Coordinates of C-alpha atoms (C1' of nucleotides) in Angstrom, one line a residue:
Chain T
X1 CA 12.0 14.0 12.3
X2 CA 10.7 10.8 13.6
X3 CA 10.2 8.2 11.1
X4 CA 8.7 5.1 11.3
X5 CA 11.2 1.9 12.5
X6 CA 13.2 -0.2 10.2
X7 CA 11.3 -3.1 8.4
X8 CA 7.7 -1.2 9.5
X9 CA 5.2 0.5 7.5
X10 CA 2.0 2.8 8.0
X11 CA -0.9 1.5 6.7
X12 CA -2.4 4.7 5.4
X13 CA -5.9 5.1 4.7
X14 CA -5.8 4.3 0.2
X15 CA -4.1 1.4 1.3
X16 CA -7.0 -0.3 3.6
X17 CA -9.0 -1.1 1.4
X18 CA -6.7 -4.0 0.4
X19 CA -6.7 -4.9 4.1
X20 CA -10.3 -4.8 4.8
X21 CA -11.3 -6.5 1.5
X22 CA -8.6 -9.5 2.5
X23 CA -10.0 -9.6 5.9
X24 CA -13.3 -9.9 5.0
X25 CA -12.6 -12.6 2.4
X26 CA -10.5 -14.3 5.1
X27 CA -13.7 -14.1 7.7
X28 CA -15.7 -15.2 4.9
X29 CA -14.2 -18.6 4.2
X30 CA -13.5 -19.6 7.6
X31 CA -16.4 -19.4 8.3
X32 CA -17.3 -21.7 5.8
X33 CA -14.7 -24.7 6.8
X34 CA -15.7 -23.6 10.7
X35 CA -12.9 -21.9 11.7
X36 CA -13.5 -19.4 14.9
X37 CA -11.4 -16.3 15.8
X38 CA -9.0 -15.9 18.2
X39 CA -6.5 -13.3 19.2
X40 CA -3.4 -14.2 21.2
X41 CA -1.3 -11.5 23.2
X42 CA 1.8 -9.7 21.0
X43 CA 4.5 -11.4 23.4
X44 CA 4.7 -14.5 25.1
X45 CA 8.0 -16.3 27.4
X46 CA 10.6 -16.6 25.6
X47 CA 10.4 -20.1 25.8
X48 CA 7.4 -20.9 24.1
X49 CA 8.7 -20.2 20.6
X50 CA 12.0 -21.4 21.5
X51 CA 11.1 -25.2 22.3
X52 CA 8.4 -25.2 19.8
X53 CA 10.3 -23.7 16.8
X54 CA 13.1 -25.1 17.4
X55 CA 16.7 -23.8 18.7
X56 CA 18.4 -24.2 15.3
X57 CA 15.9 -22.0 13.1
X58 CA 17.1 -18.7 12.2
X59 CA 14.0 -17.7 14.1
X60 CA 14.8 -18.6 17.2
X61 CA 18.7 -17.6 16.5
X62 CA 18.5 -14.2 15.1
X63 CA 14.8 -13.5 14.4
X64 CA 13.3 -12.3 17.8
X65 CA 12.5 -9.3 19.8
X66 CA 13.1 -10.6 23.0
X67 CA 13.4 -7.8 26.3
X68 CA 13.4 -8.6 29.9
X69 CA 10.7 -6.5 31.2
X70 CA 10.7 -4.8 35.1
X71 CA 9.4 -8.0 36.6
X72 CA 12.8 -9.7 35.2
X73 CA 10.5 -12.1 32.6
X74 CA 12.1 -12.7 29.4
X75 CA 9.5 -12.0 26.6
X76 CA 9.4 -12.6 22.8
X77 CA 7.5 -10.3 20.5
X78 CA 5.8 -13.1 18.6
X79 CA 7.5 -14.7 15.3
X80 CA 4.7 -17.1 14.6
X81 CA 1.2 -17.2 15.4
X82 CA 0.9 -21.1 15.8
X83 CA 2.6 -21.8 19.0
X84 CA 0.9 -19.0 20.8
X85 CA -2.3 -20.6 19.7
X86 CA -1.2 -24.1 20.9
X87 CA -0.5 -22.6 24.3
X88 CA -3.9 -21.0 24.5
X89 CA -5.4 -24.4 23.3
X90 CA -3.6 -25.7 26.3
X91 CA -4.1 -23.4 28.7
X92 CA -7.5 -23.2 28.3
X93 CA -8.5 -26.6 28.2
X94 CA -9.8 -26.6 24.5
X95 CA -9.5 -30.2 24.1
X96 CA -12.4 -30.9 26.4
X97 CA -14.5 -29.2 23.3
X98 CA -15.3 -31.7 20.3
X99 CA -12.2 -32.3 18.4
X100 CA -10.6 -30.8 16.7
X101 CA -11.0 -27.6 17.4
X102 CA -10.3 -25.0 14.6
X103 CA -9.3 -21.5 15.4
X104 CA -8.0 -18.4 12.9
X105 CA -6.3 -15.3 14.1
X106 CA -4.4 -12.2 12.2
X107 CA -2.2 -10.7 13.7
X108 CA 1.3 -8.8 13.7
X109 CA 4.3 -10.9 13.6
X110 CA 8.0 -10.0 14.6
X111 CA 11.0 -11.2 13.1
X112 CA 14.3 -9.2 13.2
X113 CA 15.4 -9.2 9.2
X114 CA 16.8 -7.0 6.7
X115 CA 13.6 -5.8 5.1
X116 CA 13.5 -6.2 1.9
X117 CA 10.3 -6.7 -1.1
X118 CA 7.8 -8.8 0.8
X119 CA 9.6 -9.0 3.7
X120 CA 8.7 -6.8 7.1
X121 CA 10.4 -6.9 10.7
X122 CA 6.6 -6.3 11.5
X123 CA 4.3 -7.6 9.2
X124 CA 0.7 -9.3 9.6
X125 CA 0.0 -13.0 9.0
X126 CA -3.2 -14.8 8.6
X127 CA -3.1 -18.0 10.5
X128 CA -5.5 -21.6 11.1
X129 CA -5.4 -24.1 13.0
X130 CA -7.0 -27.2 13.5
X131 CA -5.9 -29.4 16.7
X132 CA -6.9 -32.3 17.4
X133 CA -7.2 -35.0 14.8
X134 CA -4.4 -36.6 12.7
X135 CA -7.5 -37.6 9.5
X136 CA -5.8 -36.8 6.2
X137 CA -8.9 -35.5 5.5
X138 CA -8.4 -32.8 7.7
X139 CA -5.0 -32.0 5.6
X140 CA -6.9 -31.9 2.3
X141 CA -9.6 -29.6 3.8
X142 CA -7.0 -27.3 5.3
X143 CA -5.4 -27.5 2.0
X144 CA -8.0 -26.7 0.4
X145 CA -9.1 -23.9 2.5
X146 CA -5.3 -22.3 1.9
X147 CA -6.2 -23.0 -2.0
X148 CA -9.9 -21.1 -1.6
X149 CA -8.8 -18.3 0.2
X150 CA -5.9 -17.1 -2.9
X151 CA -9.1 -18.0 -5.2
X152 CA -11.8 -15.8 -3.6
X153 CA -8.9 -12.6 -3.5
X154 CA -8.9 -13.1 -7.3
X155 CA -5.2 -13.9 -7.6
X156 CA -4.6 -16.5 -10.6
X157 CA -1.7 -18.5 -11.6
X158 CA -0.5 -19.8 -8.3
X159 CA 1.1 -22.6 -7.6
X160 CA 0.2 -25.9 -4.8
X161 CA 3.3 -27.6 -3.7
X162 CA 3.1 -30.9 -1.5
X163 CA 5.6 -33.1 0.4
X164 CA 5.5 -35.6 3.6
X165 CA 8.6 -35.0 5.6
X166 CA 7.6 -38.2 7.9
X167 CA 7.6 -38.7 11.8
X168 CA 9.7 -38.9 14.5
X169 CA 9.6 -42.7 13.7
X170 CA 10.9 -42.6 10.4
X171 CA 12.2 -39.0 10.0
X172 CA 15.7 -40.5 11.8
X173 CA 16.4 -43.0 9.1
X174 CA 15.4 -40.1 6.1
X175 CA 17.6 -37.9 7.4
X176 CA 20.4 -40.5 7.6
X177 CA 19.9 -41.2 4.0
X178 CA 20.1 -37.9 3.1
X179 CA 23.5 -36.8 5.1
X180 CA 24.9 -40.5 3.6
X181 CA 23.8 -38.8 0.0
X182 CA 25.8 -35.3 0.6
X183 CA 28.9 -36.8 2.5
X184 CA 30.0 -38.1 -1.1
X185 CA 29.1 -34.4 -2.9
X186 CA 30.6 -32.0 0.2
X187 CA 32.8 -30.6 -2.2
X188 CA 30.3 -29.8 -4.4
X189 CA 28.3 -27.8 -1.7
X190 CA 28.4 -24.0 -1.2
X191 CA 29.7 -23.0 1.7
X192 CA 25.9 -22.6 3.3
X193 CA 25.1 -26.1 2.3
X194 CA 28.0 -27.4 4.4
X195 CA 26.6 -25.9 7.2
X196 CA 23.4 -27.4 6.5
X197 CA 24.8 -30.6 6.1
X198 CA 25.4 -30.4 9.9
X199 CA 23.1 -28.2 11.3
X200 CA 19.7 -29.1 9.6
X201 CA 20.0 -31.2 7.1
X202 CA 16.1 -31.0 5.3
X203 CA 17.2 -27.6 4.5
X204 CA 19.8 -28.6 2.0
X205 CA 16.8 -29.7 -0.7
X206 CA 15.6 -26.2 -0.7
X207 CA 19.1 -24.1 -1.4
X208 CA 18.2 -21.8 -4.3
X209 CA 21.8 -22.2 -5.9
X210 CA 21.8 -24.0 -9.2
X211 CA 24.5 -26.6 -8.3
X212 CA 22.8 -27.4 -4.9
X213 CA 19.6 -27.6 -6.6
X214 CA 20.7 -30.3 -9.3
X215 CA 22.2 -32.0 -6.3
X216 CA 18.9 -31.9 -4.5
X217 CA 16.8 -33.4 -7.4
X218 CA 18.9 -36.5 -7.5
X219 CA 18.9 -37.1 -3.5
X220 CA 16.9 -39.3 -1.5
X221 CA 13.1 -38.6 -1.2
X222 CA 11.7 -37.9 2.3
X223 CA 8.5 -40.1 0.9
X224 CA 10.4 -43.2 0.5
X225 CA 11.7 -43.3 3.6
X226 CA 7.9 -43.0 5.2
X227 CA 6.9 -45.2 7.7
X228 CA 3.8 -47.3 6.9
X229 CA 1.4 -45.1 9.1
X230 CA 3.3 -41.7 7.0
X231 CA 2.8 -43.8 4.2
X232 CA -0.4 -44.8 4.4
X233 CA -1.8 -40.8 5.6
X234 CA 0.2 -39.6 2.7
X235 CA -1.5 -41.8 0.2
X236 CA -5.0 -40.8 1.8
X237 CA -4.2 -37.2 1.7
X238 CA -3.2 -37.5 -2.0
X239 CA -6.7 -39.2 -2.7
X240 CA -8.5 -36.7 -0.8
X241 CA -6.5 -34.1 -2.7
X242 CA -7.5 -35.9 -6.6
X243 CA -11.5 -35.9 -4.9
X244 CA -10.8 -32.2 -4.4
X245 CA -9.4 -31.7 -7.3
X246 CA -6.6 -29.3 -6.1
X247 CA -4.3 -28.4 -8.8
X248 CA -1.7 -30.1 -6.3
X249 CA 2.3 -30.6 -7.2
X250 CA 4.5 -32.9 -5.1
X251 CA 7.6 -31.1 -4.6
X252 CA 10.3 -33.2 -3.5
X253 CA 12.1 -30.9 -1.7
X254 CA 9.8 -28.3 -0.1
X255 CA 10.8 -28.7 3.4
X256 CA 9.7 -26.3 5.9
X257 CA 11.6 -23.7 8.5
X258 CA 10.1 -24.8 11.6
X259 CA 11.4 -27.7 13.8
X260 CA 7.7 -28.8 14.2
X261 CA 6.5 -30.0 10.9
X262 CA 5.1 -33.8 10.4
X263 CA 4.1 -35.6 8.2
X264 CA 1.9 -33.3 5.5
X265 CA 3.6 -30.0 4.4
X266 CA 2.5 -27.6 2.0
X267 CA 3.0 -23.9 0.4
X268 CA 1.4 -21.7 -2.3
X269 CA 3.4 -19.1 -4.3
X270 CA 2.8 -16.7 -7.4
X271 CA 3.5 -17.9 -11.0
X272 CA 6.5 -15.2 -10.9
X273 CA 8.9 -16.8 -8.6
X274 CA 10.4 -13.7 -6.9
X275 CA 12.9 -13.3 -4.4
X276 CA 10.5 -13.8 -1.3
X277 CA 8.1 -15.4 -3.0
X278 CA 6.2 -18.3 -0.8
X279 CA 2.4 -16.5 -0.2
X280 CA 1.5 -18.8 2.4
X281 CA 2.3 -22.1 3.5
X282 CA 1.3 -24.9 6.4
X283 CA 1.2 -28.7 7.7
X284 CA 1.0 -31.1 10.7
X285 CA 2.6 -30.7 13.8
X286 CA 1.4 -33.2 15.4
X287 CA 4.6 -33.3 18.1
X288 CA 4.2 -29.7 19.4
X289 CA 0.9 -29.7 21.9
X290 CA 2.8 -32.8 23.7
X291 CA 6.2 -30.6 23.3
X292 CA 4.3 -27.5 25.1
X293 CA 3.2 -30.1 28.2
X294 CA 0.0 -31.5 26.6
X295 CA -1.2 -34.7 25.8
X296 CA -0.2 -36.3 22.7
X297 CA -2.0 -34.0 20.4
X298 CA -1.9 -34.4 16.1
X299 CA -2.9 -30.7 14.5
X300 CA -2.6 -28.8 11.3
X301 CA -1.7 -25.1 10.4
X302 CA -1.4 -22.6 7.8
X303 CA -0.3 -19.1 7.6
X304 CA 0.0 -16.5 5.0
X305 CA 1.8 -13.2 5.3
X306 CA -0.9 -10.0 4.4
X307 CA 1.6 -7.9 2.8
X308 CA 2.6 -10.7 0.4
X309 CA -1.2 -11.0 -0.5
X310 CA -1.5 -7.3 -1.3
X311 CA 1.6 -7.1 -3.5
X312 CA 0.9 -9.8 -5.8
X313 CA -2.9 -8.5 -5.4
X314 CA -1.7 -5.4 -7.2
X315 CA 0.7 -6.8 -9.7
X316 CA -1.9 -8.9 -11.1
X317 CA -4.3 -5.7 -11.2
X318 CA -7.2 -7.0 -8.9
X319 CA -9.6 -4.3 -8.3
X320 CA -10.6 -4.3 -4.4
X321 CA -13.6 -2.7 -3.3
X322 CA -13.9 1.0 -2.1
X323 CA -14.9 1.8 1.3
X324 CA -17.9 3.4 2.1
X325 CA -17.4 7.2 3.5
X326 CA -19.8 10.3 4.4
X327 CA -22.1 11.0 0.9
X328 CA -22.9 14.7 2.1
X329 CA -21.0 17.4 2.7
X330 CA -22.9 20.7 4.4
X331 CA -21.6 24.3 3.8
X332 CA -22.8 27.3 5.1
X333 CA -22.6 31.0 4.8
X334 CA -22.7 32.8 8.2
X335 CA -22.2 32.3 12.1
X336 CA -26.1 31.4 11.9
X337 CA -26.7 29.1 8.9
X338 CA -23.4 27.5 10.8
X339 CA -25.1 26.9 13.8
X340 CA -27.8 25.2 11.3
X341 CA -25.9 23.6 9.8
X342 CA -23.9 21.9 13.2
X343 CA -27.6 20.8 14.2
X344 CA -28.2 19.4 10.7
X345 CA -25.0 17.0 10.8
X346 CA -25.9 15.8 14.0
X347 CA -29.4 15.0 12.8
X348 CA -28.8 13.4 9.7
X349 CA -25.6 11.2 11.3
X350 CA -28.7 10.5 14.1
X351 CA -30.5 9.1 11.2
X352 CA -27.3 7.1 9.8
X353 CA -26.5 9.3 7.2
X354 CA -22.7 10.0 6.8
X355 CA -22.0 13.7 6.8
X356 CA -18.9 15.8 7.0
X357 CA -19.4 19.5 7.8
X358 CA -17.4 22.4 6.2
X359 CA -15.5 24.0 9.0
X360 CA -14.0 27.8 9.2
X361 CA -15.4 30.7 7.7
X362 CA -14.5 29.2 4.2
X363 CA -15.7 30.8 0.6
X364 CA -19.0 29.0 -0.6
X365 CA -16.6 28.7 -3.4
X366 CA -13.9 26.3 -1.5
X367 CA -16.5 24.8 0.9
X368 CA -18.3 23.0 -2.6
X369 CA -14.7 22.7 -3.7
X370 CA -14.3 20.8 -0.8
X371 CA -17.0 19.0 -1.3
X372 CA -15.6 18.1 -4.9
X373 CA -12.6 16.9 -3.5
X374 CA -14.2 14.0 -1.2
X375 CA -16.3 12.8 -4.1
X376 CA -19.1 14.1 -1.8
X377 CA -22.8 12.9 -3.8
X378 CA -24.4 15.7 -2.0
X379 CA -24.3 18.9 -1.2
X380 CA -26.5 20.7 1.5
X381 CA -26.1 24.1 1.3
X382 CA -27.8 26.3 4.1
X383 CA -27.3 30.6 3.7
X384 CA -29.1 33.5 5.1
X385 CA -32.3 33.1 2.9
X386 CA -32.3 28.9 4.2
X387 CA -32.0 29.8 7.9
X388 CA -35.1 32.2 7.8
X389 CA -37.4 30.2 5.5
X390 CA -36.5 26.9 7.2
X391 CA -35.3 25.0 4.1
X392 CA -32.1 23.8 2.6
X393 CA -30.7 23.9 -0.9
X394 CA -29.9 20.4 -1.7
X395 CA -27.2 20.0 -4.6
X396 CA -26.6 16.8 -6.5
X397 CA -22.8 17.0 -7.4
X398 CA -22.4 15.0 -10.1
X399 CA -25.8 16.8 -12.3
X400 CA -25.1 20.1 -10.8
X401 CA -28.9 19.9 -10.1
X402 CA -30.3 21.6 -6.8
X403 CA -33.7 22.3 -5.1
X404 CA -34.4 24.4 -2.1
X405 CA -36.6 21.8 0.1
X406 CA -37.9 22.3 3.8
X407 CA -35.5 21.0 6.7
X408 CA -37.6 18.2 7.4
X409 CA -37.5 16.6 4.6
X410 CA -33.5 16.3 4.2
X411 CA -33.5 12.8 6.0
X412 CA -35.9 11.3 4.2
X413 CA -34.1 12.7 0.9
X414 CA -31.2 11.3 1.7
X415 CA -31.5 8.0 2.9
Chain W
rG1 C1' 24.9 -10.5 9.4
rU2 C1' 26.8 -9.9 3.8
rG3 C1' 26.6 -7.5 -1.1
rA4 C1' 24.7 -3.9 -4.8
rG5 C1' 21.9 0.5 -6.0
rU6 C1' 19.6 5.0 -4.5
rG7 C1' 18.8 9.7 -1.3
rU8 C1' 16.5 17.4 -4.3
rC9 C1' 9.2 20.7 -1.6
rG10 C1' 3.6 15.8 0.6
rC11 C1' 4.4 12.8 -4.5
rC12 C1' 7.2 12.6 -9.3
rU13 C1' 11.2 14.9 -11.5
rA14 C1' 15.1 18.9 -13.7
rG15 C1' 19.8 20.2 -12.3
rU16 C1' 26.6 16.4 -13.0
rG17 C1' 31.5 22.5 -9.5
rG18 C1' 30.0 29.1 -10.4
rU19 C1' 24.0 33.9 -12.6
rC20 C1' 20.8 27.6 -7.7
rU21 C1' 19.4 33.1 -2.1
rA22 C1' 17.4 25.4 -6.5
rA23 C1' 13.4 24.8 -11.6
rG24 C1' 8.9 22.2 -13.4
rG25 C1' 4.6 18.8 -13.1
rC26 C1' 0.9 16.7 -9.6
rG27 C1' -1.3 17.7 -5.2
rC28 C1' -2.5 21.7 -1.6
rC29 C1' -4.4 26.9 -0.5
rA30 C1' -6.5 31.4 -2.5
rG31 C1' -8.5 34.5 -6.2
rG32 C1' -11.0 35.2 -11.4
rU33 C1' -16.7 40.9 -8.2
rU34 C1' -21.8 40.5 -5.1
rG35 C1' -24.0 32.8 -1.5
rU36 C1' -22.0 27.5 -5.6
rG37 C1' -17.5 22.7 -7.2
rG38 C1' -15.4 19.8 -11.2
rC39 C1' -12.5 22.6 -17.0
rC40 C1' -9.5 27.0 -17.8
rC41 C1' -6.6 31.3 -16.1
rU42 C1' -3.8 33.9 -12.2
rG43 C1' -1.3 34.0 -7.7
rG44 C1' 0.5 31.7 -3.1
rA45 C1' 2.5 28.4 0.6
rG46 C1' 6.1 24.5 0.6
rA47 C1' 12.7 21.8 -0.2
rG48 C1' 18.3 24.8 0.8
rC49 C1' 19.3 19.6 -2.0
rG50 C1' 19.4 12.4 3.9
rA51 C1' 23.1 14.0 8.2
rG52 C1' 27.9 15.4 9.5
rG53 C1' 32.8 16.5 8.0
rG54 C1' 36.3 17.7 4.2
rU55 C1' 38.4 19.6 -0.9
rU56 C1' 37.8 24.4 -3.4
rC57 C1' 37.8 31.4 -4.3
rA58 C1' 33.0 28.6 -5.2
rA59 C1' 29.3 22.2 -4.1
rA60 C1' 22.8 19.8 -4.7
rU61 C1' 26.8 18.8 -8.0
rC62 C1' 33.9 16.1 -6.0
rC63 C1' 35.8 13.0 -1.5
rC64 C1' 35.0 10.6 3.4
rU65 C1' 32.0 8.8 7.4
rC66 C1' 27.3 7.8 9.1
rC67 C1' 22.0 7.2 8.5
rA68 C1' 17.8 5.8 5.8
rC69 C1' 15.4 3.5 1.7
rU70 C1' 15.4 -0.2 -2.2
rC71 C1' 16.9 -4.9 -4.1
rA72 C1' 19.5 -9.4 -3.5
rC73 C1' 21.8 -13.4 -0.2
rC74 C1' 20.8 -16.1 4.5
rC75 C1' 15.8 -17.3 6.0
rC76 C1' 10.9 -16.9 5.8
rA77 C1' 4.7 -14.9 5.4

RNA sequence: GUGAGUGUCGCCUAGUGGUCUAAGGCGCCAGGUUGUGGCCCUGGAGAGCGAGGGUUCAAAUCCCUCCACUCACCCCA
């Protein structure tokens, strides 16, 4: 029996309406903050995601898909939605539209993991992005977009955590700083630290080991190592932030896992801390357009992963609403109150009435049964005696009450 | 990639070497008289116990290998 691949998951019909609900909240506010849709293909060249995300992330070293296809082109199932987006901002000559410009998409991402709780080799992220101005008050409003869209799902308790990791200016001398820090405390490391200490050194602040973690606290700050322009947008975005009145909390050592982060980052998780716990997260890359060929280009992201939204969704017991499906349900006894009843469906679903028709030679008996079972509001019930007097017993399921009432008149019953 | 746990009908679960050619609940299907649901009653379909190999007179029950799932690490949404 074929089942479905490692690290993916059907989305069976009782679980959409947690999708659809977060979509449409999603739509909702983006709308308000101006963001427009766009969709991006599943794969890309290789090399889009591995200049832009940098060749010493685990994405780019162990995450992706990548397959040569029978042209010989080496293509990535996407890990990330922002650098596809950058590429289409490119090219297609966005930047001649009035800046910046904002875009959303959701879409399927592809990482090669162990799955685990929260964590999907395919899963679905909700992505922005605004490209094209480097005003801290465009930080604070994609901020506070992140913050709106975890308030309009219902989900409480969350937490707003804020750090500037600095420029390609000033980022050099931070990062000095910090490896001077941990060459005294090597020893002290785990064994993944030490690696970090030469591979990618921002990474130490966030190991979750206790010892690293008290060894974090007490190291250099990225932000006071800023630059005076870092500096300065920092301090704006923090004012912006009080204005807004974000329940923000600067977090020392929230770095992020992409090479392209500047300046502002940010992430949002649950109260309950779990194991993969960050529901969404974002900042400036204001490096990347000019790294993918562009002009100098400052822009902002966030993403959130769907899945993670649902979970946490549940476990704080937020009711979504119920889609809407068919009201009526027509049975039938006999091959001609069937044929009836095959021109009744039609009509009414003509007239935009949801309808689903008993099939088979079933028992009245199972055909209302039936009807039971799909919370059906109506039943239209057509027999002998209905085919020959042209009328139709209509049934109310939930008071049991029924009338026989000509044909014609079903439509306007009904609506 | 590393570590731990789990694996019996669609779902949940009983069963820990021999009346297990596997039991129950939910769900599903059908009946309970003649054209009518939800409650109740009755019956039915549905797994050979993740896969393969061993041990044994005998295995769902013990051992080995593999696979899958879950959780955690790495990392991230």
């Amino acid at each position: 029996m074929y089942r479905a691949p490692r690290g993916t998951a059907d989305i069976l019909p009782e679980e959409q309406p947690y999708w659809r609900y977060i979509e449409r909240e999603m739509v909702n506010v983006c709308q308000l903050y101006g963001y427009e849709r766009i969709d991006v293909p599943v794969f890309e060249d290789i090399q889009l995601f591995t200049r832009s995300v940098g060749e010493e992330t685990d994405i780019v070293k162990k995450e992706m898909y990548t397959f040569e296809d029978r042209g010989g082109n080496i293509i990535t199932l996407r890990p990330e939605g922002t650098a596809p987006v950058c590429r289409a901002y490119l090219e297609h000559g966005l930047h001649n539209l009035p800046q910046p410009v904002k875009l959303y998409y959701i879409a399927a991402i592809f990482r090669y993991e162990r799955p685990q709780a929260g964590r999907y080799r395919q899963h679905y992220q909700f992505g922005c992005e605004a490209i094209g101005d480097d005003d801290p008050a465009l930080d604070a409003e994609v901020i506070d977009m992140a913050w709106k869209f975890f308030m309009s799902f219902g989900l409480r308790g969350l937490s707003l955590n804020l750090n500037s990791i600095g420029c390609k200016q000033c980022r050099p001398q931070y990062l000095t700083a910090l490896k001077d820090y941990y060459a005294d405390r090597i020893q002290e490391l785990c064994s993944d630290c030490k690696m970090r200490l030469k591979r990618n050194p921002l990474r130490l602040l966030d190991c979750k080991k206790l010892l690293c973690q008290q060894i974090a606290n007490s190291a250099p700050r990225s932000v006071d190592h800023l630059c005076p322009q870092c500096n300065e947008h920092f301090d704006r975005l923090k004012r912006y932030l009080d204005l807004l009145a974000l329940p923000c909390v600067i977090d020392h050592c929230l770095v992020r896992g992409l090479d392209y982060y500047t300046r502002t980052v940010f992430e949002i998780q649950p109260e309950e801390a779990g194991a993969q716990s960050t529901l969404g997260g974002g900042g400036r890359y204001d490096d990347l357009i000019e790294e993918l060929g562009g002009k100098p280009t400052p822009a902002i992201g966030f993403a959130t992963g769907i899945e993670r939204i649902i979970v946490n969704l549940k476990k704080q017991g937020v009711a979504v609403p119920a889609l809407p499906r068919p009201q009526v349900f027509i049975a039938y006894v006999g091959d001609e109150a069937k044929d009836e009843a095959t021109k009744l469906s039609s009509t009414l679903r003509r007239n935009g009435i949801g309808v689903i028709e008993a099939l088979g030679s079933k028992s009245l008996k199972a055909q209302l049964r039936q009807a039971n079972t799909l919370s059906a509001h109506h039943a239209v019930i057509i027999g002998e005696q209905e085919v020959k007097t042209g009328t139709v017993i209509l049934r109310d399921m939930t008071t049991a009450q029924q009338k026989t009432i000509p044909l014609n008149q079903l439509p306007g019953l009904l609506r």
